[in-house]
PDB file of C-alpha atoms and ligand atoms in Angstrom:
ATOM      1  CA  MET A 357     -73.286 -33.586 -82.801  1.00 48.00           C
ATOM      2  CA  ALA A 358     -70.680 -34.027 -80.188  1.00 49.00           C
ATOM      3  CA  ASN A 359     -72.205 -34.557 -76.680  1.00 60.00           C
ATOM      4  CA  VAL A 360     -71.276 -36.583 -73.327  1.00 70.00           C
ATOM      5  CA  GLU A 361     -73.876 -38.384 -71.484  1.00 83.00           C
ATOM      6  CA  TRP A 362     -73.360 -36.928 -67.978  1.00 91.00           C
ATOM      7  CA  ASP A 363     -74.738 -38.553 -64.988  1.00 94.00           C
ATOM      8  CA  PRO A 364     -77.277 -36.278 -63.363  1.00 96.00           C
ATOM      9  CA  ASP A 365     -76.444 -37.967 -59.976  1.00 94.00           C
ATOM     10  CA  LEU A 366     -72.295 -37.481 -60.601  1.00 95.00           C
ATOM     11  CA  TYR A 367     -72.287 -34.072 -62.601  1.00 95.00           C
ATOM     12  CA  VAL A 368     -71.884 -31.240 -60.361  1.00 95.00           C
ATOM     13  CA  GLY A 369     -69.038 -33.272 -58.454  1.00 95.00           C
ATOM     14  CA  GLN A 370     -67.707 -34.203 -61.453  1.00 94.00           C
ATOM     15  CA  ILE A 371     -67.932 -30.867 -63.345  1.00 95.00           C
ATOM     16  CA  ARG A 372     -66.155 -29.408 -60.335  1.00 96.00           C
ATOM     17  CA  ASP A 373     -63.192 -31.422 -60.134  1.00 94.00           C
ATOM     18  CA  LYS A 374     -63.007 -30.487 -64.159  1.00 92.00           C
ATOM     19  CA  ILE A 375     -63.670 -26.576 -63.703  1.00 94.00           C
ATOM     20  CA  HIS A 376     -62.229 -25.225 -60.844  1.00 90.00           C
ATOM     21  CA  ASP A 377     -64.027 -22.248 -61.394  1.00 97.00           C
ATOM     22  CA  PHE A 378     -67.213 -23.720 -61.975  1.00 97.00           C
ATOM     23  CA  ASP A 379     -69.160 -21.711 -59.405  1.00 98.00           C
ATOM     24  CA  GLU A 380     -67.664 -18.872 -60.334  1.00 98.00           C
ATOM     25  CA  LEU A 381     -68.590 -19.040 -63.927  1.00 98.00           C
ATOM     26  CA  GLN A 382     -72.307 -20.169 -62.813  1.00 98.00           C
ATOM     27  CA  GLN A 383     -72.249 -16.812 -60.947  1.00 98.00           C
ATOM     28  CA  GLN A 384     -70.807 -14.414 -63.527  1.00 98.00           C
ATOM     29  CA  VAL A 385     -73.308 -16.046 -66.225  1.00 98.00           C
ATOM     30  CA  ALA A 386     -76.334 -15.116 -63.982  1.00 98.00           C
ATOM     31  CA  ALA A 387     -74.789 -11.702 -63.132  1.00 98.00           C
ATOM     32  CA  ALA A 388     -74.623 -11.024 -66.795  1.00 98.00           C
ATOM     33  CA  THR A 389     -78.230 -10.883 -67.380  1.00 98.00           C
ATOM     34  CA  ASP A 390     -78.418  -7.998 -64.901  1.00 96.00           C
ATOM     35  CA  GLY A 391     -79.755  -4.958 -66.639  1.00 89.00           C
ATOM     36  CA  ALA A 392     -82.351  -6.878 -68.877  1.00 87.00           C
ATOM     37  CA  ASP A 393     -85.779  -6.448 -68.151  1.00 88.00           C
ATOM     38  CA  VAL A 394     -86.060 -10.678 -67.702  1.00 96.00           C
ATOM     39  CA  ARG A 395     -89.619 -12.035 -68.428  1.00 97.00           C
ATOM     40  CA  ASP A 396     -89.073 -14.941 -70.789  1.00 98.00           C
ATOM     41  CA  ALA A 397     -85.702 -16.553 -70.787  1.00 98.00           C
ATOM     42  CA  LEU A 398     -84.103 -19.176 -72.886  1.00 98.00           C
ATOM     43  CA  GLU A 399     -81.297 -21.518 -71.821  1.00 98.00           C
ATOM     44  CA  LEU A 400     -79.492 -23.426 -74.282  1.00 98.00           C
ATOM     45  CA  GLY A 401     -77.870 -27.030 -72.864  1.00 98.00           C
ATOM     46  CA  ILE A 402     -79.962 -26.623 -69.183  1.00 98.00           C
ATOM     47  CA  GLY A 403     -77.987 -29.757 -67.596  1.00 98.00           C
ATOM     48  CA  THR A 404     -79.299 -30.192 -64.315  1.00 98.00           C
ATOM     49  CA  GLY A 405     -80.391 -26.507 -63.926  1.00 98.00           C
ATOM     50  CA  GLU A 406     -77.322 -25.210 -61.953  1.00 98.00           C
ATOM     51  CA  THR A 407     -77.540 -21.602 -64.322  1.00 98.00           C
ATOM     52  CA  ALA A 408     -80.902 -21.802 -63.957  1.00 98.00           C
ATOM     53  CA  ARG A 409     -81.118 -21.779 -60.334  1.00 98.00           C
ATOM     54  CA  ARG A 410     -79.213 -18.618 -60.018  1.00 98.00           C
ATOM     55  CA  VAL A 411     -80.830 -17.070 -62.750  1.00 98.00           C
ATOM     56  CA  LEU A 412     -84.612 -17.592 -61.675  1.00 97.00           C
ATOM     57  CA  ALA A 413     -83.356 -16.584 -58.004  1.00 97.00           C
ATOM     58  CA  ARG A 414     -82.833 -13.231 -59.337  1.00 97.00           C
ATOM     59  CA  TYR A 415     -86.055 -13.276 -61.584  1.00 97.00           C
ATOM     60  CA  PRO A 416     -88.663 -15.328 -59.495  1.00 95.00           C
ATOM     61  CA  HIS A 417     -91.506 -14.393 -62.201  1.00 95.00           C
ATOM     62  CA  ALA A 418     -89.673 -14.884 -65.008  1.00 97.00           C
ATOM     63  CA  ARG A 419     -90.909 -17.956 -67.539  1.00 98.00           C
ATOM     64  CA  LEU A 420     -88.035 -20.517 -68.285  1.00 98.00           C
ATOM     65  CA  THR A 421     -87.804 -22.666 -71.810  1.00 98.00           C
ATOM     66  CA  ALA A 422     -84.639 -24.450 -72.198  1.00 98.00           C
ATOM     67  CA  VAL A 423     -83.489 -27.295 -74.281  1.00 98.00           C
ATOM     68  CA  ASP A 424     -80.881 -30.281 -73.927  1.00 98.00           C
ATOM     69  CA  ALA A 425     -79.883 -33.052 -75.918  1.00 97.00           C
ATOM     70  CA  SER A 426     -79.727 -35.426 -72.799  1.00 96.00           C
ATOM     71  CA  GLU A 427     -83.192 -36.831 -71.741  1.00 96.00           C
ATOM     72  CA  ALA A 428     -81.263 -37.776 -68.155  1.00 96.00           C
ATOM     73  CA  MET A 429     -80.195 -34.270 -67.612  1.00 97.00           C
ATOM     74  CA  LEU A 430     -83.782 -32.909 -68.436  1.00 97.00           C
ATOM     75  CA  THR A 431     -85.499 -35.378 -66.296  1.00 97.00           C
ATOM     76  CA  ARG A 432     -83.522 -33.980 -63.496  1.00 97.00           C
ATOM     77  CA  ALA A 433     -83.977 -30.406 -64.376  1.00 98.00           C
ATOM     78  CA  ARG A 434     -87.834 -30.738 -64.753  1.00 97.00           C
ATOM     79  CA  ALA A 435     -88.078 -31.987 -61.161  1.00 97.00           C
ATOM     80  CA  ALA A 436     -86.398 -28.954 -60.108  1.00 97.00           C
ATOM     81  CA  PHE A 437     -88.079 -26.592 -61.983  1.00 97.00           C
ATOM     82  CA  PRO A 438     -91.934 -27.969 -62.677  1.00 96.00           C
ATOM     83  CA  HIS A 439     -93.416 -24.633 -64.449  1.00 96.00           C
ATOM     84  CA  ALA A 440     -90.408 -24.636 -67.420  1.00 98.00           C
ATOM     85  CA  GLU A 441     -90.971 -25.806 -70.647  1.00 98.00           C
ATOM     86  CA  LEU A 442     -87.817 -27.879 -70.931  1.00 98.00           C
ATOM     87  CA  LEU A 443     -87.524 -29.414 -74.467  1.00 98.00           C
ATOM     88  CA  HIS A 444     -85.353 -32.825 -75.410  1.00 97.00           C
ATOM     89  CA  ARG A 445     -83.654 -30.878 -78.485  1.00 97.00           C
ATOM     90  CA  ALA A 446     -79.703 -30.542 -79.730  1.00 97.00           C
ATOM     91  CA  LEU A 447     -78.696 -27.019 -80.005  1.00 98.00           C
ATOM     92  CA  GLU A 448     -78.243 -27.669 -84.125  1.00 98.00           C
ATOM     93  CA  GLU A 449     -81.828 -28.018 -84.237  1.00 98.00           C
ATOM     94  CA  GLN A 450     -84.563 -25.409 -84.658  1.00 98.00           C
ATOM     95  CA  LEU A 451     -84.643 -22.989 -81.492  1.00 98.00           C
ATOM     96  CA  PRO A 452     -87.699 -22.727 -79.504  1.00 98.00           C
ATOM     97  CA  PRO A 453     -89.708 -19.473 -81.256  1.00 97.00           C
ATOM     98  CA  GLY A 454     -89.869 -17.391 -78.389  1.00 91.00           C
ATOM     99  CA  PRO A 455     -89.729 -14.259 -78.650  1.00 97.00           C
ATOM    100  CA  PHE A 456     -87.021 -14.023 -75.567  1.00 98.00           C
ATOM    101  CA  ASP A 457     -85.764 -11.260 -72.982  1.00 98.00           C
ATOM    102  CA  VAL A 458     -82.672 -13.176 -72.967  1.00 98.00           C
ATOM    103  CA  VAL A 459     -80.836 -16.406 -74.172  1.00 98.00           C
ATOM    104  CA  TYR A 460     -78.427 -17.617 -72.035  1.00 98.00           C
ATOM    105  CA  SER A 461     -76.091 -20.949 -71.856  1.00 98.00           C
ATOM    106  CA  THR A 462     -73.257 -22.439 -70.084  1.00 98.00           C
ATOM    107  CA  LEU A 463     -70.647 -24.863 -70.934  1.00 98.00           C
ATOM    108  CA  ALA A 464     -73.072 -26.251 -73.555  1.00 98.00           C
ATOM    109  CA  ILE A 465     -71.770 -24.378 -76.933  1.00 98.00           C
ATOM    110  CA  HIS A 466     -68.381 -25.509 -76.900  1.00 97.00           C
ATOM    111  CA  HIS A 467     -69.634 -28.684 -77.996  1.00 96.00           C
ATOM    112  CA  LEU A 468     -70.262 -27.325 -81.401  1.00 97.00           C
ATOM    113  CA  ASP A 469     -67.812 -26.896 -83.979  1.00 97.00           C
ATOM    114  CA  ALA A 470     -66.707 -23.226 -85.301  1.00 98.00           C
ATOM    115  CA  ALA A 471     -69.661 -23.208 -88.307  1.00 98.00           C
ATOM    116  CA  ALA A 472     -72.197 -24.531 -85.806  1.00 98.00           C
ATOM    117  CA  LYS A 473     -71.335 -22.186 -83.251  1.00 98.00           C
ATOM    118  CA  ARG A 474     -71.589 -19.452 -85.973  1.00 98.00           C
ATOM    119  CA  ASP A 475     -74.875 -20.531 -87.319  1.00 98.00           C
ATOM    120  CA  LEU A 476     -76.416 -21.012 -83.509  1.00 98.00           C
ATOM    121  CA  PHE A 477     -75.427 -17.102 -82.875  1.00 98.00           C
ATOM    122  CA  GLY A 478     -77.491 -15.829 -85.917  1.00 98.00           C
ATOM    123  CA  ARG A 479     -80.357 -18.162 -84.647  1.00 98.00           C
ATOM    124  CA  ILE A 480     -80.184 -16.416 -81.401  1.00 98.00           C
ATOM    125  CA  ALA A 481     -80.740 -13.068 -82.563  1.00 98.00           C
ATOM    126  CA  SER A 482     -83.720 -14.624 -84.446  1.00 98.00           C
ATOM    127  CA  VAL A 483     -85.731 -15.815 -81.273  1.00 98.00           C
ATOM    128  CA  LEU A 484     -84.797 -12.782 -79.037  1.00 98.00           C
ATOM    129  CA  ARG A 485     -86.633  -9.750 -78.521  1.00 97.00           C
ATOM    130  CA  PRO A 486     -85.542  -6.188 -79.973  1.00 96.00           C
ATOM    131  CA  GLY A 487     -82.945  -5.153 -77.406  1.00 96.00           C
ATOM    132  CA  GLY A 488     -82.618  -8.243 -75.891  1.00 97.00           C
ATOM    133  CA  ARG A 489     -79.389 -10.240 -74.642  1.00 98.00           C
ATOM    134  CA  PHE A 490     -77.664 -13.283 -75.086  1.00 98.00           C
ATOM    135  CA  VAL A 491     -75.063 -14.560 -72.293  1.00 98.00           C
ATOM    136  CA  LEU A 492     -72.522 -16.831 -73.115  1.00 98.00           C
ATOM    137  CA  GLY A 493     -70.315 -18.530 -70.344  1.00 98.00           C
ATOM    138  CA  ASP A 494     -67.911 -20.992 -71.917  1.00 98.00           C
ATOM    139  CA  VAL A 495     -64.519 -22.813 -72.137  1.00 97.00           C
ATOM    140  CA  ILE A 496     -62.369 -20.922 -74.617  1.00 98.00           C
ATOM    141  CA  VAL A 497     -59.202 -21.491 -76.466  1.00 97.00           C
ATOM    142  CA  PRO A 498     -57.139 -18.427 -74.457  1.00 95.00           C
ATOM    143  CA  ASP A 499     -54.610 -16.182 -76.396  1.00 93.00           C
ATOM    144  CA  ASP A 500     -51.803 -17.601 -73.851  1.00 92.00           C
ATOM    145  CA  PRO A 501     -51.524 -21.723 -74.261  1.00 91.00           C
ATOM    146  CA  GLU A 502     -50.446 -21.697 -70.479  1.00 91.00           C
ATOM    147  CA  ASP A 503     -54.124 -20.195 -69.318  1.00 90.00           C
ATOM    148  CA  ALA A 504     -55.433 -23.403 -70.923  1.00 90.00           C
ATOM    149  CA  VAL A 505     -55.765 -25.155 -67.923  1.00 89.00           C
ATOM    150  CA  ILE A 506     -59.049 -27.094 -68.503  1.00 91.00           C
ATOM    151  CA  ASP A 507     -58.553 -30.890 -69.443  1.00 89.00           C
ATOM    152  CA  VAL A 508     -60.609 -30.914 -72.688  1.00 88.00           C
ATOM    153  CA  SER A 509     -61.536 -33.961 -74.739  1.00 85.00           C
ATOM    154  CA  ASP A 510     -60.545 -33.934 -78.234  1.00 80.00           C
ATOM    155  CA  GLU A 511     -63.665 -35.921 -78.809  1.00 81.00           C
ATOM    156  CA  ILE A 512     -66.540 -33.862 -77.222  1.00 89.00           C
ATOM    157  CA  ASP A 513     -65.106 -30.342 -76.504  1.00 92.00           C
ATOM    158  CA  ILE A 514     -64.698 -28.321 -79.514  1.00 96.00           C
ATOM    159  CA  PRO A 515     -63.400 -24.630 -77.744  1.00 97.00           C
ATOM    160  CA  ASP A 516     -62.966 -21.746 -80.201  1.00 97.00           C
ATOM    161  CA  ARG A 517     -61.214 -18.666 -79.401  1.00 98.00           C
ATOM    162  CA  LEU A 518     -62.593 -15.837 -77.827  1.00 98.00           C
ATOM    163  CA  ASP A 519     -61.957 -12.970 -80.708  1.00 98.00           C
ATOM    164  CA  ASP A 520     -63.506 -15.529 -83.149  1.00 98.00           C
ATOM    165  CA  GLN A 521     -66.797 -15.915 -81.348  1.00 98.00           C
ATOM    166  CA  LEU A 522     -67.212 -12.075 -80.755  1.00 98.00           C
ATOM    167  CA  ASP A 523     -66.605 -11.771 -84.428  1.00 98.00           C
ATOM    168  CA  TRP A 524     -69.514 -14.379 -85.177  1.00 98.00           C
ATOM    169  CA  LEU A 525     -71.608 -12.765 -82.452  1.00 98.00           C
ATOM    170  CA  ARG A 526     -71.123  -9.252 -84.736  1.00 98.00           C
ATOM    171  CA  GLU A 527     -72.161 -11.301 -87.738  1.00 98.00           C
ATOM    172  CA  GLY A 528     -75.085 -11.911 -86.028  1.00 98.00           C
ATOM    173  CA  GLY A 529     -76.160  -8.799 -84.916  1.00 98.00           C
ATOM    174  CA  PHE A 530     -74.797  -8.375 -81.699  1.00 98.00           C
ATOM    175  CA  GLN A 531     -72.807  -5.919 -79.827  1.00 98.00           C
ATOM    176  CA  PRO A 532     -70.660  -8.628 -77.456  1.00 98.00           C
ATOM    177  CA  GLN A 533     -68.870  -7.352 -74.013  1.00 98.00           C
ATOM    178  CA  THR A 534     -66.707  -9.476 -72.580  1.00 98.00           C
ATOM    179  CA  ARG A 535     -67.805  -9.389 -68.571  1.00 98.00           C
ATOM    180  CA  TRP A 536     -65.543 -11.772 -67.379  1.00 98.00           C
ATOM    181  CA  LEU A 537     -62.063 -13.757 -68.369  1.00 97.00           C
ATOM    182  CA  ARG A 538     -60.401 -16.264 -66.475  1.00 96.00           C
ATOM    183  CA  GLY A 539     -57.794 -18.525 -68.100  1.00 94.00           C
ATOM    184  CA  ASP A 540     -59.589 -20.585 -70.487  1.00 96.00           C
ATOM    185  CA  LEU A 541     -63.471 -19.650 -69.253  1.00 98.00           C
ATOM    186  CA  ALA A 542     -64.903 -16.715 -70.588  1.00 98.00           C
ATOM    187  CA  VAL A 543     -68.467 -14.648 -70.018  1.00 98.00           C
ATOM    188  CA  VAL A 544     -69.606 -12.386 -72.868  1.00 98.00           C
ATOM    189  CA  ALA A 545     -73.103 -10.450 -72.714  1.00 98.00           C
ATOM    190  CA  ALA A 546     -73.865  -9.786 -76.223  1.00 98.00           C
ATOM    191  CA  ASP A 547     -76.687  -7.424 -76.658  1.00 97.00           C
ATOM    192  CA  LEU A 548     -78.884  -6.686 -80.129  1.00 97.00           C
TER     193      LEU A 548
HETATM  194  C1  SAM B1228     -71.270 -29.705 -69.241  1.00 59.55           C
HETATM  195  S1  SAM B1228     -73.040 -29.534 -69.101  1.00 59.55           S
HETATM  196  C2  SAM B1228     -73.536 -27.942 -68.808  1.00 59.55           C
HETATM  197  C3  SAM B1228     -75.016 -28.165 -68.128  1.00 59.55           C
HETATM  198  C4  SAM B1228     -75.288 -26.522 -67.488  1.00 59.55           C
HETATM  199  N1  SAM B1228     -75.623 -25.475 -68.424  1.00 59.55           N
HETATM  200  C5  SAM B1228     -74.512 -26.335 -66.624  1.00 59.55           C
HETATM  201  O1  SAM B1228     -73.935 -25.224 -66.427  1.00 59.55           O
HETATM  202  O2  SAM B1228     -74.133 -26.813 -65.341  1.00 59.55           O
HETATM  203  C6  SAM B1228     -73.520 -29.556 -70.866  1.00 59.55           C
HETATM  204  C7  SAM B1228     -74.872 -29.790 -71.282  1.00 59.55           C
HETATM  205  O3  SAM B1228     -75.410 -29.559 -72.897  1.00 59.55           O
HETATM  206  C8  SAM B1228     -76.078 -30.501 -73.212  1.00 59.55           C
HETATM  207  N2  SAM B1228     -75.227 -30.530 -74.661  1.00 59.55           N
HETATM  208  C9  SAM B1228     -74.067 -30.859 -74.851  1.00 59.55           C
HETATM  209  N3  SAM B1228     -74.059 -30.817 -76.544  1.00 59.55           N
HETATM  210  C10 SAM B1228     -75.444 -30.486 -76.814  1.00 59.55           C
HETATM  211  C11 SAM B1228     -76.227 -30.347 -77.985  1.00 59.55           C
HETATM  212  N4  SAM B1228     -75.129 -30.361 -79.222  1.00 59.55           N
HETATM  213  N5  SAM B1228     -77.355 -29.974 -78.305  1.00 59.55           N
HETATM  214  C12 SAM B1228     -77.878 -30.094 -76.861  1.00 59.55           C
HETATM  215  N6  SAM B1228     -77.415 -30.176 -75.922  1.00 59.55           N
HETATM  216  C13 SAM B1228     -76.283 -30.370 -75.397  1.00 59.55           C
HETATM  217  C14 SAM B1228     -75.614 -31.767 -72.647  1.00 59.55           C
HETATM  218  O4  SAM B1228     -76.605 -32.908 -72.448  1.00 59.55           O
HETATM  219  C15 SAM B1228     -75.343 -31.090 -70.715  1.00 59.55           C
HETATM  220  O5  SAM B1228     -76.310 -30.946 -70.129  1.00 59.55           O
END
């Protein structure tokens, strides 16, 4: 498992420096859940809860379950979302069983290699309700190398091409649509 230990006190400042469209990405992920009937949501790699805050603002009565491999980030998220079920678990491990109406993830799945992403997409499908949605917002390898503006680290960042990830989502039973694309960031809404 490739993971970097962020300091939750410094995370938002550091990630905004690294990803200039960070807030727009977050907004686009939350907006890509629109139209889903969100009562039970699962977040993969919740971090300090930047996406969760925006999603729960849209669905204040939703029950949130989330996983993250960093206990430090989870401690921060637990303080922000005391009613959520937040689990110290890697994305490569078993997902909470659900079923969920929506599964979403921002800037976490690019830490998995291609085989692990493909495997994860299939496992996400198995914890969604029929008709459920998976929203992925993440760093990708863009078609034009000039669009690769984010300074990725060879050790911990393993982005893949968007068209490959759309294929793996289709293999998992999803109908994926690209909702937002800017340089080397993308948001995909994938319905079962
Ligand atoms: C860049 S942060 C993104 C956090 C949050 N989703 C956001 O958008 O602000 C990546 C998060 O994914 C978690 N993470 C990275 N690799 C992981 C893995 N293999 N399993 C579970 N969590 C992982 C990290 O601990 C971190 O909290």
